[in-house]
PDB file of C-alpha atoms in Angstrom:
ATOM      1  CA  MET A   1     -25.621  19.059  33.505  1.00 57.00           C
ATOM      2  CA  LYS A   2     -28.609  19.607  31.298  1.00 70.00           C
ATOM      3  CA  ALA A   3     -29.706  16.927  28.863  1.00 68.00           C
ATOM      4  CA  SER A   4     -28.839  19.203  25.938  1.00 75.00           C
ATOM      5  CA  GLY A   5     -25.254  19.475  27.229  1.00 76.00           C
ATOM      6  CA  GLY A   6     -24.903  15.691  27.258  1.00 83.00           C
ATOM      7  CA  ILE A   7     -26.310  15.453  23.756  1.00 88.00           C
ATOM      8  CA  LEU A   8     -23.869  18.110  22.529  1.00 85.00           C
ATOM      9  CA  ILE A   9     -20.938  16.288  24.099  1.00 88.00           C
ATOM     10  CA  PHE A  10     -22.063  13.044  22.475  1.00 91.00           C
ATOM     11  CA  LEU A  11     -22.399  14.760  19.082  1.00 93.00           C
ATOM     12  CA  TRP A  12     -18.973  16.360  19.491  1.00 92.00           C
ATOM     13  CA  ILE A  13     -17.333  13.015  20.280  1.00 94.00           C
ATOM     14  CA  ALA A  14     -19.150  11.244  17.435  1.00 95.00           C
ATOM     15  CA  SER A  15     -18.202  13.977  14.951  1.00 96.00           C
ATOM     16  CA  LEU A  16     -14.583  13.899  16.095  1.00 96.00           C
ATOM     17  CA  MET A  17     -14.402  10.111  15.729  1.00 96.00           C
ATOM     18  CA  ILE A  18     -15.944  10.233  12.240  1.00 97.00           C
ATOM     19  CA  ALA A  19     -13.567  12.999  11.119  1.00 96.00           C
ATOM     20  CA  LEU A  20     -10.488  11.258  12.514  1.00 96.00           C
ATOM     21  CA  GLY A  21     -11.553   7.909  11.062  1.00 96.00           C
ATOM     22  CA  ALA A  22     -12.072   9.410   7.610  1.00 96.00           C
ATOM     23  CA  GLY A  23      -8.752  11.257   7.830  1.00 96.00           C
ATOM     24  CA  VAL A  24      -6.842   8.125   8.805  1.00 94.00           C
ATOM     25  CA  TYR A  25      -8.518   6.114   6.021  1.00 95.00           C
ATOM     26  CA  TYR A  26      -7.698   8.657   3.319  1.00 96.00           C
ATOM     27  CA  TYR A  27      -4.189   9.233   4.685  1.00 95.00           C
ATOM     28  CA  GLY A  28      -3.611   5.489   4.254  1.00 92.00           C
ATOM     29  CA  HIS A  29      -4.316   5.868   0.524  1.00 94.00           C
ATOM     30  CA  THR A  30      -2.263   9.022   0.003  1.00 94.00           C
ATOM     31  CA  LEU A  31       1.469   9.390  -0.569  1.00 93.00           C
ATOM     32  CA  VAL A  32       2.213  12.543   1.371  1.00 92.00           C
ATOM     33  CA  VAL A  33       4.366  13.624   4.288  1.00 91.00           C
ATOM     34  CA  TRP A  34       2.113  13.690   7.368  1.00 90.00           C
ATOM     35  CA  TRP A  35       2.408  17.420   8.090  1.00 94.00           C
ATOM     36  CA  ARG A  36       1.394  18.647   4.606  1.00 94.00           C
ATOM     37  CA  PRO A  37      -2.361  18.050   5.072  1.00 95.00           C
ATOM     38  CA  VAL A  38      -2.182  18.763   8.816  1.00 94.00           C
ATOM     39  CA  VAL A  39      -0.981  22.369   8.475  1.00 95.00           C
ATOM     40  CA  PRO A  40      -3.861  23.502   6.208  1.00 94.00           C
ATOM     41  CA  GLY A  41      -6.264  21.540   8.420  1.00 93.00           C
ATOM     42  CA  VAL A  42      -5.074  23.478  11.469  1.00 94.00           C
ATOM     43  CA  VAL A  43      -5.377  26.765   9.568  1.00 95.00           C
ATOM     44  CA  ILE A  44      -8.954  25.853   8.592  1.00 92.00           C
ATOM     45  CA  GLY A  45      -9.677  24.911  12.200  1.00 91.00           C
ATOM     46  CA  ILE A  46      -8.328  28.167  13.600  1.00 91.00           C
ATOM     47  CA  ALA A  47     -10.240  30.218  11.021  1.00 92.00           C
ATOM     48  CA  ALA A  48     -13.467  28.346  11.737  1.00 90.00           C
ATOM     49  CA  THR A  49     -12.986  28.793  15.473  1.00 89.00           C
ATOM     50  CA  ALA A  50     -12.394  32.522  15.030  1.00 88.00           C
ATOM     51  CA  VAL A  51     -15.632  32.811  13.060  1.00 89.00           C
ATOM     52  CA  LEU A  52     -17.641  30.657  15.487  1.00 85.00           C
ATOM     53  CA  ARG A  53     -16.237  32.539  18.496  1.00 81.00           C
ATOM     54  CA  ARG A  54     -18.734  35.339  17.776  1.00 82.00           C
ATOM     55  CA  PHE A  55     -21.591  33.170  19.071  1.00 79.00           C
ATOM     56  CA  LYS A  56     -22.374  33.650  22.759  1.00 75.00           C
ATOM     57  CA  ARG A  57     -22.172  29.927  23.588  1.00 71.00           C
ATOM     58  CA  MET A  58     -18.671  29.719  22.088  1.00 74.00           C
ATOM     59  CA  ARG A  59     -17.147  32.320  24.400  1.00 75.00           C
ATOM     60  CA  THR A  60     -16.145  29.907  27.132  1.00 83.00           C
ATOM     61  CA  THR A  61     -12.628  28.527  27.047  1.00 84.00           C
ATOM     62  CA  TRP A  62     -13.620  24.846  26.953  1.00 86.00           C
ATOM     63  CA  ASN A  63     -16.128  25.365  24.151  1.00 83.00           C
ATOM     64  CA  THR A  64     -13.521  27.243  22.131  1.00 86.00           C
ATOM     65  CA  ILE A  65     -10.932  24.486  22.631  1.00 90.00           C
ATOM     66  CA  ALA A  66     -13.453  21.778  21.725  1.00 89.00           C
ATOM     67  CA  CYS A  67     -14.509  23.705  18.630  1.00 88.00           C
ATOM     68  CA  ALA A  68     -10.886  24.200  17.561  1.00 91.00           C
ATOM     69  CA  ILE A  69     -10.078  20.499  17.950  1.00 94.00           C
ATOM     70  CA  LEU A  70     -13.151  19.427  16.000  1.00 94.00           C
ATOM     71  CA  ALA A  71     -12.637  22.030  13.272  1.00 93.00           C
ATOM     72  CA  CYS A  72      -8.980  21.017  12.812  1.00 95.00           C
ATOM     73  CA  ALA A  73      -9.944  17.330  12.536  1.00 96.00           C
ATOM     74  CA  ILE A  74     -12.700  18.110  10.031  1.00 95.00           C
ATOM     75  CA  GLY A  75     -10.354  20.356   8.022  1.00 95.00           C
ATOM     76  CA  TRP A  76      -7.662  17.655   7.908  1.00 96.00           C
ATOM     77  CA  ALA A  77     -10.152  14.989   6.858  1.00 96.00           C
ATOM     78  CA  ALA A  78     -11.744  17.274   4.264  1.00 95.00           C
ATOM     79  CA  ILE A  79      -8.371  18.005   2.659  1.00 96.00           C
ATOM     80  CA  LEU A  80      -7.453  14.333   2.385  1.00 97.00           C
ATOM     81  CA  CYS A  81     -10.962  13.278   1.327  1.00 96.00           C
ATOM     82  CA  GLY A  82     -11.196  15.974  -1.327  1.00 96.00           C
ATOM     83  CA  ASN A  83      -7.763  15.097  -2.667  1.00 96.00           C
ATOM     84  CA  TYR A  84      -8.660  11.403  -2.957  1.00 97.00           C
ATOM     85  CA  GLU A  85     -12.257  11.600  -4.158  1.00 95.00           C
ATOM     86  CA  LEU A  86     -11.620  14.357  -6.720  1.00 96.00           C
ATOM     87  CA  ALA A  87      -8.454  12.733  -8.095  1.00 95.00           C
ATOM     88  CA  ASP A  88      -7.759  13.059 -11.804  1.00 93.00           C
ATOM     89  CA  THR A  89      -8.699   9.716 -13.397  1.00 92.00           C
ATOM     90  CA  SER A  90      -6.893  10.608 -16.626  1.00 94.00           C
ATOM     91  CA  THR A  91      -3.571  10.264 -14.782  1.00 94.00           C
ATOM     92  CA  GLU A  92      -4.343   6.730 -13.560  1.00 94.00           C
ATOM     93  CA  HIS A  93      -1.517   4.262 -14.097  1.00 93.00           C
ATOM     94  CA  ILE A  94      -0.234   1.020 -12.608  1.00 94.00           C
ATOM     95  CA  GLU A  95       2.899   1.156 -10.493  1.00 93.00           C
ATOM     96  CA  GLN A  96       4.782  -1.856  -9.285  1.00 94.00           C
ATOM     97  CA  VAL A  97       5.875  -1.394  -5.705  1.00 94.00           C
ATOM     98  CA  THR A  98       8.472  -3.497  -3.947  1.00 95.00           C
ATOM     99  CA  VAL A  99       7.837  -5.060  -0.552  1.00 96.00           C
ATOM    100  CA  GLU A 100      10.669  -3.792   1.636  1.00 96.00           C
ATOM    101  CA  LYS A 101       9.632  -5.679   4.753  1.00 96.00           C
ATOM    102  CA  LYS A 102       6.616  -7.322   6.306  1.00 96.00           C
ATOM    103  CA  TYR A 103       5.832  -7.558   9.986  1.00 96.00           C
ATOM    104  CA  ARG A 104       3.080  -8.057  12.496  1.00 95.00           C
ATOM    105  CA  LYS A 105       2.089  -6.188  15.612  1.00 94.00           C
ATOM    106  CA  GLU A 106       0.514  -7.894  18.593  1.00 91.00           C
ATOM    107  CA  HIS A 107      -2.196  -6.256  20.663  1.00 85.00           C
ATOM    108  CA  ASP A 108      -4.094  -7.380  23.722  1.00 79.00           C
ATOM    109  CA  GLU A 109      -7.763  -7.981  23.090  1.00 75.00           C
ATOM    110  CA  THR A 110      -9.891  -6.049  25.552  1.00 74.00           C
ATOM    111  CA  ARG A 111     -13.395  -6.917  26.625  1.00 72.00           C
ATOM    112  CA  ARG A 112     -15.752  -5.230  28.979  1.00 71.00           C
ATOM    113  CA  SER A 113     -16.616  -7.302  31.983  1.00 68.00           C
ATOM    114  CA  GLY A 114     -19.182  -5.505  34.051  1.00 68.00           C
ATOM    115  CA  ARG A 115     -19.846  -1.837  34.141  1.00 68.00           C
ATOM    116  CA  ARG A 116     -16.410  -0.362  34.675  1.00 60.00           C
ATOM    117  CA  THR A 117     -14.006  -3.269  34.516  1.00 57.00           C
ATOM    118  CA  ILE A 118     -11.913  -3.851  31.427  1.00 68.00           C
ATOM    119  CA  ARG A 119      -9.785  -6.970  31.246  1.00 63.00           C
ATOM    120  CA  THR A 120      -7.359  -8.106  28.616  1.00 69.00           C
ATOM    121  CA  GLY A 121      -7.852 -11.365  26.849  1.00 70.00           C
ATOM    122  CA  ARG A 122      -5.923 -13.121  24.141  1.00 78.00           C
ATOM    123  CA  LYS A 123      -3.333 -11.615  21.805  1.00 85.00           C
ATOM    124  CA  ILE A 124      -4.462 -10.288  18.403  1.00 88.00           C
ATOM    125  CA  SER A 125      -2.054  -9.832  15.509  1.00 92.00           C
ATOM    126  CA  THR A 126      -2.334  -7.213  12.786  1.00 94.00           C
ATOM    127  CA  TYR A 127      -0.209  -7.554   9.679  1.00 96.00           C
ATOM    128  CA  TYR A 128       1.649  -4.835   7.778  1.00 96.00           C
ATOM    129  CA  ALA A 129       3.958  -4.484   4.814  1.00 95.00           C
ATOM    130  CA  GLU A 130       6.248  -1.585   4.067  1.00 95.00           C
ATOM    131  CA  VAL A 131       6.285  -0.979   0.326  1.00 95.00           C
ATOM    132  CA  LYS A 132       8.619   1.187  -1.707  1.00 95.00           C
ATOM    133  CA  PHE A 133       7.364   3.078  -4.746  1.00 93.00           C
ATOM    134  CA  PRO A 134       9.574   3.540  -7.838  1.00 91.00           C
ATOM    135  CA  ASP A 135      10.230   7.190  -6.944  1.00 89.00           C
ATOM    136  CA  GLY A 136      11.734   6.149  -3.592  1.00 91.00           C
ATOM    137  CA  ARG A 137       8.817   6.893  -1.273  1.00 91.00           C
ATOM    138  CA  THR A 138       7.770   4.259   1.233  1.00 92.00           C
ATOM    139  CA  LYS A 139       4.354   3.557   2.721  1.00 93.00           C
ATOM    140  CA  GLU A 140       3.167   1.216   5.447  1.00 93.00           C
ATOM    141  CA  ILE A 141       0.038  -0.673   4.393  1.00 93.00           C
ATOM    142  CA  SER A 142      -2.193  -2.998   6.348  1.00 92.00           C
ATOM    143  CA  ILE A 143      -2.594  -6.457   4.840  1.00 93.00           C
ATOM    144  CA  SER A 144      -4.650  -9.537   5.624  1.00 93.00           C
ATOM    145  CA  PHE A 145      -3.176 -12.701   7.118  1.00 95.00           C
ATOM    146  CA  SER A 146      -3.495 -14.590   3.820  1.00 95.00           C
ATOM    147  CA  GLU A 147      -1.563 -11.822   2.028  1.00 93.00           C
ATOM    148  CA  TYR A 148       1.000 -11.794   4.826  1.00 95.00           C
ATOM    149  CA  ARG A 149       1.649 -15.508   4.262  1.00 95.00           C
ATOM    150  CA  ARG A 150       1.681 -15.155   0.459  1.00 95.00           C
ATOM    151  CA  ILE A 151       4.019 -12.184  -0.072  1.00 94.00           C
ATOM    152  CA  ARG A 152       7.756 -12.219   0.478  1.00 94.00           C
ATOM    153  CA  THR A 153      10.273  -9.437   0.932  1.00 95.00           C
ATOM    154  CA  GLY A 154      11.324  -8.287  -2.527  1.00 95.00           C
ATOM    155  CA  ASN A 155       8.008  -9.218  -4.190  1.00 93.00           C
ATOM    156  CA  GLU A 156       6.344  -6.676  -6.434  1.00 94.00           C
ATOM    157  CA  LEU A 157       2.712  -5.628  -6.026  1.00 92.00           C
ATOM    158  CA  ASP A 158       0.557  -3.667  -8.471  1.00 92.00           C
ATOM    159  CA  PHE A 159      -1.008  -0.410  -7.249  1.00 92.00           C
ATOM    160  CA  LYS A 160      -3.312   1.867  -9.239  1.00 94.00           C
ATOM    161  CA  CYS A 161      -1.928   5.373  -8.778  1.00 94.00           C
ATOM    162  CA  ARG A 162      -3.262   8.753  -9.868  1.00 95.00           C
ATOM    163  CA  THR A 163      -2.720  12.404  -9.084  1.00 95.00           C
ATOM    164  CA  GLY A 164      -5.012  13.771  -6.409  1.00 95.00           C
ATOM    165  CA  TYR A 165      -6.962  17.010  -6.644  1.00 95.00           C
ATOM    166  CA  LEU A 166      -4.428  18.828  -4.456  1.00 94.00           C
ATOM    167  CA  SER A 167      -1.493  17.122  -6.226  1.00 93.00           C
ATOM    168  CA  TYR A 168      -0.922  14.571  -3.457  1.00 94.00           C
ATOM    169  CA  PRO A 169      -0.534  11.193  -5.225  1.00 94.00           C
ATOM    170  CA  VAL A 170      -3.212   8.648  -4.243  1.00 95.00           C
ATOM    171  CA  PHE A 171      -3.243   4.880  -4.750  1.00 93.00           C
ATOM    172  CA  ASP A 172      -5.496   1.841  -4.529  1.00 90.00           C
ATOM    173  CA  ARG A 173      -4.608  -1.793  -4.394  1.00 79.00           C
ATOM    174  CA  LYS A 174      -5.303  -3.419  -7.757  1.00 65.00           C
TER     175      LYS A 174
END
């Protein structure tokens, strides 16, 4: 493999991770059914792949698949990011959400030990609360350990909500 091929693979992986990370972050602050931003993201990805397919380097099957995956991830992230960042601030209001349940998930901590060996270490807990908005929608949010200890099921939390650019409601913790 040429050095330029390795660099392109690295850039592809880095771009994919950035796009997916941004999409997950903005999805966490948006009240929308998961498939609504995914469908337009896939359409954007397919259209971008069709346009980029005209280049000679993009004519191989693997390059086309990689381009389609990256374009779909970027399209999905761009839809959610645009909806959140361009939200209408004139519609901002405070909503009191009810904590339906709180729970924790345990994961094994992994550490690299040597070049190729990965071993598991101690258990790590992440804390979540499922909140219910006044209109009946529910959302799972990640919370810190101190918040996990402080809140109880049935408590009410204040969220700043506003209408997003694409009409998907967005929220922030107050």
